[in-house]
Short mmCIF file of C-alpha atoms in Angstrom, two decimals:
data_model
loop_
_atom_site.label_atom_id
_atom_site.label_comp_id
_atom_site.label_asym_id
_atom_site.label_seq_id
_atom_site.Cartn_x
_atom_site.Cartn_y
_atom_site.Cartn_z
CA UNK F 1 11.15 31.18 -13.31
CA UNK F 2 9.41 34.34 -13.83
CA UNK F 3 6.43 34.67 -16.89
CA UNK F 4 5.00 37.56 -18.39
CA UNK F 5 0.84 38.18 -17.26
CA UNK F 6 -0.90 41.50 -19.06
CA UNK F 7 1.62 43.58 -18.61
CA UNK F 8 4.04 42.33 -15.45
CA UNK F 9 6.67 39.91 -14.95
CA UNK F 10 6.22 38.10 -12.06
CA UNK F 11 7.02 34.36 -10.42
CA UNK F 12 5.20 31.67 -12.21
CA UNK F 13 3.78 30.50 -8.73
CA UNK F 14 1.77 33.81 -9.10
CA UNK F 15 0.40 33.65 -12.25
CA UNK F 16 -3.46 33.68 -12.12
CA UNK F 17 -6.04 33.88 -14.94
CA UNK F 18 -9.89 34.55 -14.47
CA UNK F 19 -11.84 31.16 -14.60
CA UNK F 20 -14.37 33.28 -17.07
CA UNK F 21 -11.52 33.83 -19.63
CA UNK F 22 -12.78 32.68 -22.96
CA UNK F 23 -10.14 31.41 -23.60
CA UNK F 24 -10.25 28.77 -20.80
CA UNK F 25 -14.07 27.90 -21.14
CA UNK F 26 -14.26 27.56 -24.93
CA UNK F 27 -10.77 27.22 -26.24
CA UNK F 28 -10.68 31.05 -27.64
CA UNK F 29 -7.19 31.78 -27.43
CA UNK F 30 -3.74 31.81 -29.91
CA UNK F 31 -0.56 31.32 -29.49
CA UNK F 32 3.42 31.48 -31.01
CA UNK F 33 6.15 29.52 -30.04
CA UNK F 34 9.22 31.80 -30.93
CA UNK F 35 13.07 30.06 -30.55
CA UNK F 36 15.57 32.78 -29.36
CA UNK F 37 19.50 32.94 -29.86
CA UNK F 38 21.42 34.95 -27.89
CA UNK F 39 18.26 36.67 -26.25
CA UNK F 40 16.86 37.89 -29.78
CA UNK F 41 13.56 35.99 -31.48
CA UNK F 42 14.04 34.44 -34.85
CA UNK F 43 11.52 35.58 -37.74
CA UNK F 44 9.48 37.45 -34.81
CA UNK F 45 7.78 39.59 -37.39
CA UNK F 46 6.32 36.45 -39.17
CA UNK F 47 5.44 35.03 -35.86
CA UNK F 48 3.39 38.23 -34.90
CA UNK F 49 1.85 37.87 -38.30
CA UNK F 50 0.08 34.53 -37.85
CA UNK F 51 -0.73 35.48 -34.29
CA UNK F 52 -3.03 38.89 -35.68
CA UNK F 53 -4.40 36.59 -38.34
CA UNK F 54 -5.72 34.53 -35.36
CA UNK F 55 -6.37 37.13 -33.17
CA UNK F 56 -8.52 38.42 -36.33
CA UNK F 57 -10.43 35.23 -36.96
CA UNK F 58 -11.60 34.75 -33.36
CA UNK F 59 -12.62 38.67 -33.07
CA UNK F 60 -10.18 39.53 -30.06
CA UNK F 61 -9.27 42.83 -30.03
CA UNK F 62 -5.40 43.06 -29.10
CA UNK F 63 -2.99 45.50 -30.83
CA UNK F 64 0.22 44.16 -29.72
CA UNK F 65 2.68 45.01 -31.98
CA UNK F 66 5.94 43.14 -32.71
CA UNK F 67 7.95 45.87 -30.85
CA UNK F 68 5.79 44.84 -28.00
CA UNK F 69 6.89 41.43 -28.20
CA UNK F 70 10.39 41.76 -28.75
CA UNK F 71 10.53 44.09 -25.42
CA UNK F 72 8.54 41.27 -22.97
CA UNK F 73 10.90 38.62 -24.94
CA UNK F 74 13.74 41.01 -24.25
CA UNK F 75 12.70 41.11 -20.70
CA UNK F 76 11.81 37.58 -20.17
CA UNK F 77 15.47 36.52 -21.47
CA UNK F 78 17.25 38.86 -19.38
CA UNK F 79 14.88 38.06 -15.90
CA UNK F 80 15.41 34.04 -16.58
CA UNK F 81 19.09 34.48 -17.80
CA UNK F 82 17.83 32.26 -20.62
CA UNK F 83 19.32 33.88 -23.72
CA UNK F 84 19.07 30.59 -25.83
CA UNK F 85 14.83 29.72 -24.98
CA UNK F 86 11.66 28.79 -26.52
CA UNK F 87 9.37 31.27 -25.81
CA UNK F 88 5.68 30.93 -25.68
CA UNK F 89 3.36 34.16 -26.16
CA UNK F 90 -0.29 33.06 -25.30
CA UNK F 91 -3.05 35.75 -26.10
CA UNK F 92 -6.52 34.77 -25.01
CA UNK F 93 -10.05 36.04 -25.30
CA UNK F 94 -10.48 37.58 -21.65
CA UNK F 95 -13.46 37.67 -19.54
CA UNK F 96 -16.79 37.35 -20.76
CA UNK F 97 -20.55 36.08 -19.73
CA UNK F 98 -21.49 32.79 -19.71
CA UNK F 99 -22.23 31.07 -23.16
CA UNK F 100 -21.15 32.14 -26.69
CA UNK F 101 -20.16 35.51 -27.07
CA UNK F 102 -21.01 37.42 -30.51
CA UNK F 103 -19.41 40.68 -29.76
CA UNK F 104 -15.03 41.38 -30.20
CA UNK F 105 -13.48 40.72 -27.11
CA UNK F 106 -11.46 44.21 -25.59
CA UNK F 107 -9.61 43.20 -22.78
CA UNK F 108 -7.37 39.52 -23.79
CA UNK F 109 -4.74 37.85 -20.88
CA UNK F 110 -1.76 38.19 -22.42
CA UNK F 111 1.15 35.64 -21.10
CA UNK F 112 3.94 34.93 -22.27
CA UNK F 113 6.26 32.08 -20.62
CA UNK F 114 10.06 30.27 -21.64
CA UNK F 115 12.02 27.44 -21.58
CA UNK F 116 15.76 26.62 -21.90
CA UNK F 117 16.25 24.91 -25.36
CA UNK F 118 20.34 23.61 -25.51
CA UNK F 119 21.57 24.48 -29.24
CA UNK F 120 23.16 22.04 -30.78
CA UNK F 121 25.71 22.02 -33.50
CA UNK F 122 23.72 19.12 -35.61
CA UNK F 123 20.42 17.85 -36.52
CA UNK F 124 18.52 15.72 -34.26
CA UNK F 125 16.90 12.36 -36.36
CA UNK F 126 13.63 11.31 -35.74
CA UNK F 127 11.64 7.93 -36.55
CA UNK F 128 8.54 8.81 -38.31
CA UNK F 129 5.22 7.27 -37.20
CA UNK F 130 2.47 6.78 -39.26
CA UNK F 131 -0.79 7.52 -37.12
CA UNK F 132 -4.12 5.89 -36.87
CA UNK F 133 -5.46 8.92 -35.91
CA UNK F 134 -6.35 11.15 -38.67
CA UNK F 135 -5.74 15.01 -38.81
CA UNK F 136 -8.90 16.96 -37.60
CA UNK F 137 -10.00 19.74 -39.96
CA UNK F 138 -9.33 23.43 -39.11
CA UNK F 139 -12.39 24.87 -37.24
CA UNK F 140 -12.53 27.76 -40.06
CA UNK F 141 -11.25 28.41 -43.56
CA UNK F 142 -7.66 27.69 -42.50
CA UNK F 143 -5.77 26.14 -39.32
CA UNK F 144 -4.90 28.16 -36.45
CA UNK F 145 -1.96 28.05 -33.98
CA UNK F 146 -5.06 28.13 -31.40
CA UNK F 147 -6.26 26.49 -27.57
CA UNK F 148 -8.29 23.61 -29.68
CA UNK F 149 -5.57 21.28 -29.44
CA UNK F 150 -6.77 17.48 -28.16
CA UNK F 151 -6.55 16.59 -32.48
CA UNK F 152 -2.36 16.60 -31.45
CA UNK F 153 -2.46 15.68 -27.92
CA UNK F 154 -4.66 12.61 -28.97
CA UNK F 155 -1.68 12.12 -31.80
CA UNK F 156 0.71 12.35 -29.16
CA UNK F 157 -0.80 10.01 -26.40
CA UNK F 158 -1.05 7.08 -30.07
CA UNK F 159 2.68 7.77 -30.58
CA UNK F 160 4.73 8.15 -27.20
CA UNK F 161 6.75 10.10 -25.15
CA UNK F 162 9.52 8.96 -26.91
CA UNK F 163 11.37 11.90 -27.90
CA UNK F 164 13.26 10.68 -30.89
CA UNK F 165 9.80 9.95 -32.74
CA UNK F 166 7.22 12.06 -34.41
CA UNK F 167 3.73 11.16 -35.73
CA UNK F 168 2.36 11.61 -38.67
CA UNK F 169 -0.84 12.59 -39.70
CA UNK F 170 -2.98 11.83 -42.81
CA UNK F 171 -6.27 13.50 -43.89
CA UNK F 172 -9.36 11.22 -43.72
CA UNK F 173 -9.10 11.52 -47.36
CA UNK F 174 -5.85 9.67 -46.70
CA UNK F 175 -3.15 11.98 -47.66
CA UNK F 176 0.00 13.54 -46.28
CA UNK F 177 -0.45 16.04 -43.83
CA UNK F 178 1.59 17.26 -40.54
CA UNK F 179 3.55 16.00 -37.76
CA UNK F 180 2.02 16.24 -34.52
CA UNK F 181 4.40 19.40 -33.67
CA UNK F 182 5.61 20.06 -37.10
CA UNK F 183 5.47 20.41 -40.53
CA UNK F 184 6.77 17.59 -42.89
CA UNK F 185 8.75 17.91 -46.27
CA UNK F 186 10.73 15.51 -48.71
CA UNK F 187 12.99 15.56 -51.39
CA UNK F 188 12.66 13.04 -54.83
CA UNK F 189 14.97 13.86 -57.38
CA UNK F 190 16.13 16.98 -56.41
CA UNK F 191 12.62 18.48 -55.76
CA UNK F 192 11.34 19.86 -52.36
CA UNK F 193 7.77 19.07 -52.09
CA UNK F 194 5.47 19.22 -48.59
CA UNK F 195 2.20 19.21 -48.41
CA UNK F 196 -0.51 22.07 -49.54
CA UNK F 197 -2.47 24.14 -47.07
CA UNK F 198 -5.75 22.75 -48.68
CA UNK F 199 -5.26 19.65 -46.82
CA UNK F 200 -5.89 21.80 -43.39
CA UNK F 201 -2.25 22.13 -42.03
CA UNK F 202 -0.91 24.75 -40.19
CA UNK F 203 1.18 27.14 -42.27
CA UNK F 204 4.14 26.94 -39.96
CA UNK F 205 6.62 29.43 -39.32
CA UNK F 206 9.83 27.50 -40.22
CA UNK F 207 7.58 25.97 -42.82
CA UNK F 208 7.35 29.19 -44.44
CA UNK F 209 10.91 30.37 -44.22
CA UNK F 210 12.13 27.31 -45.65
CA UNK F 211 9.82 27.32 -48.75
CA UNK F 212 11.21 31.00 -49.59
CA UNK F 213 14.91 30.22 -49.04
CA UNK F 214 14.37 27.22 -51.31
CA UNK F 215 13.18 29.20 -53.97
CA UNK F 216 16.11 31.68 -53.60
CA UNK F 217 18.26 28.87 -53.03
CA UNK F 218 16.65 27.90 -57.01
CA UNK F 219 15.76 24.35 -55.61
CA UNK F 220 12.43 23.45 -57.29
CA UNK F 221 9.49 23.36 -54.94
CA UNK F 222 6.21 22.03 -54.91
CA UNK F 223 3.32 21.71 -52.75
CA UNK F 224 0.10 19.36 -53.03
CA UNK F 225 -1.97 16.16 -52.20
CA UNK F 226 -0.01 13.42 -51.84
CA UNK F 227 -0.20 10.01 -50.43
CA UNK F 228 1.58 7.61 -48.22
CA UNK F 229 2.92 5.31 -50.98
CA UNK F 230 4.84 8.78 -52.97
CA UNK F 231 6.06 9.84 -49.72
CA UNK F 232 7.85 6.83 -49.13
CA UNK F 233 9.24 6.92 -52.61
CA UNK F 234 11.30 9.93 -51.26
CA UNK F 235 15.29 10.47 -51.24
CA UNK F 236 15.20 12.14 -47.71
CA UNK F 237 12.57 12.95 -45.65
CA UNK F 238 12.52 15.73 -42.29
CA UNK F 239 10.26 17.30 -40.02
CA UNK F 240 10.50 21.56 -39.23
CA UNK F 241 9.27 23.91 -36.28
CA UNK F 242 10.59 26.64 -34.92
CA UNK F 243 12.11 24.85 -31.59
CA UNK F 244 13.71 21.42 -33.76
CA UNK F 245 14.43 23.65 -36.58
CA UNK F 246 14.97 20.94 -39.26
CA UNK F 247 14.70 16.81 -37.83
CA UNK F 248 15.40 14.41 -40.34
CA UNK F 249 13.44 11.31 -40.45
CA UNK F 250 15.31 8.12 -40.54
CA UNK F 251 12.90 5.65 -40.64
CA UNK F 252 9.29 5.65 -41.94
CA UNK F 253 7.00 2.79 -41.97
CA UNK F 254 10.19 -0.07 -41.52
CA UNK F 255 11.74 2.00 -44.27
CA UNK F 256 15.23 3.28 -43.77
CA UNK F 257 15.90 7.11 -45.08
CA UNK F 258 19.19 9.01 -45.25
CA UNK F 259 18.45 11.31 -41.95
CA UNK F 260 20.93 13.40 -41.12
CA UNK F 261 23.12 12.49 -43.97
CA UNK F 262 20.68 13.63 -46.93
CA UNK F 263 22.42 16.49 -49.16
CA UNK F 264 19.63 18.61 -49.66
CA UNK F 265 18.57 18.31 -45.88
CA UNK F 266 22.08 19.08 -44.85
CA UNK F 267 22.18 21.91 -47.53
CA UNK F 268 19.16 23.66 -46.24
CA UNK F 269 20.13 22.94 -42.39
CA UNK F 270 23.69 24.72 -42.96
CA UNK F 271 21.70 27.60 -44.86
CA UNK F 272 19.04 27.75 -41.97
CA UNK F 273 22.06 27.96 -38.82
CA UNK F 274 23.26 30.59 -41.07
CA UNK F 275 20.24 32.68 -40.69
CA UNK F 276 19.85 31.97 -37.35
#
C-alpha cells in the first residue's frame, strides 16, 4: 500500500514523521475522511472547506487547494488500484520548539493514506447505544475534525468492536448529540430533525449534504436541543458519515425502529446513491 507524505507517494513501511511535529506532541493537526467512487472524491470541495476552517483555527499555514487534493487522491487511487476507497488526508502542524507555540506554523506534514471500502447496493442497520460517557466540548467556538480524539475513542472502547453498533453521545446537559463516528438524525411525523451545532457536534460532511437535499427535497427540517425521551418518540431513526453514508438504527434503548425499511430513510438513501 503506498500513502501520500509532503509531496511523494511512497510505501507505507517508509512513511516517517518528525517526533517534534506539533501535531504529534500536542494534538495540532486536522483531518478529512473523503469516500471515493470510481476513483473520484464525493463533495471534495466541502471536505476541503472544513479542513481550511481548521487549518485556520489552529494557525497552520497550508494553502492546499482542492485541485491539490483531487490530484494526490487521483494518484493514490490509481497507485493502490483502489478506485472505490476511503481516503484519509491528514494535515498537521510541522516542526516546532519545545512547548506552546504562539506563532502560525509554515511548513505542515501533509499525508494522506486509503482504504478499500466494498459498495454495497443497501443500507447497513445499526443498533444504537446509549453511552455513559458524555460528549466532550469542542476545544474552541465550534468542533473540529482534529488529532484531540480520546472523547470518541473512550466512546468506542464503552461500546465495542462490534461493527453493527454505534454509540451515542449526550451533552452533560443531557441532550442528543453525535454518534461516536457520525452524525445522528430522525424523522417524527414527516419532519427531519438532528441535533444543533450549539450542542458542540461536528458539522459533518454528509450531515451537511443531507440537510440541503432535504430542503430541496421540501421535507421540513429542524435542528435543536433535544432529549433522550423525544428521540425515542421517533418514526425512524439513522446515523450519516461520509464512509456509511446513511445507517439506519434498528434498535435504541430495547426499542425496536423501522431501520432499513423507514420511507423517509429509504427516500433520502435512494436520493443520496443518486448523487453519488
Amino acid at each position: 500500500m503506498y500513502i501520500f507524505l509532503n509531496g511523494k507517494l511512497i510505501p507505507k513501511e517508509e512513511a516517517r514523521i518528525s517526533p517534534f511535529d506539533h501535531g504529534f506532541l500536542y494534538g495540532l493537526g486536522v483531518f478529512e475522511t473523503i469516500r471515493t467512487y470510481e476513483g473520484r472524491p464525493f463533495l471534495l470541495e466541502n471536505h476541503m472547506a472544513r479542513l481550511q476552517q481548521g487549518l485556520h483555527e489552529m494557525q497552520i499555514d497550508c494553502p492546499i487547494t482542492t485541485e491539490d487534493a483531487l490530484e494526490i487522491i487521483t494518484a493514490l487511487c490509481e497507485k493502490n488500484k483502489l478506485p472505490h476507497s476511503s481516503v484519509r488526508l491528514n494535515i498537521s502542524a510541522g516542526e516546532g520548539a519545545m512547548g506552546p507555540q504562539v506563532e502560525p506554523f509554515s511548513q505542515p506534514t501533509i499525508m494522506a493514506f486509503q482504504r478499500p471500502v466494498v459498495p454495497s447496493s443497501e443500507m447497513t442497520e445499526k443498533e444504537a447505544v446509549v453511552l455513559n460517557l458524555r460528549r466532550n466540548t469542542p476545544e474552541t467556538e465550534f468542533r473540529m475534525k482534529s488529532h484531540h480524539y480520546f472523547n470518541n475513542i473512550a466512546a468506542k472502547r464503552e461500546v465495542g468492536a462490534d461493527p453493527a453498533k454505534e454509540g451515542l453521545f449526550l451533552t452533560k446537559e443531557g441532550y442528543v448529540a453525535e454518534g461516536v463516528v457520525s452524525n445522528i438524525f430522525w424523522v417524527k411525523a414527516g419532519t427531519l430533525f438532528t441535533p444543533a451545532l450549539d450542542t458542540g457536534i461536528l458539522n459533518g460532511i454528509t450531515r451537511m449534504f443531507l440537510l440541503k437535499r432535504a430542503k430541496e427535497l421540501q421535507i421540513p427540517v429542524e435542528e435543536g436541543l433535544y432529549t433522550l425521551a423525544e428521540l425515542m418518540t421517533a418514526d425512524e431513526i439513522f446515523f450519516t458519515n461520509s464512509v456509511q453514508e446513511i445507517a439506519p438504527v434498528y434498535l435504541l434503548d430495547g426499542k425496536t425502529f423501522p431501520g432499513k425499511e423507514g420511507q423517509m430513510t429509504k427516500l433520502l438513501y435512494e436520493d443520496y446513491q443518486r448523487w453519488t
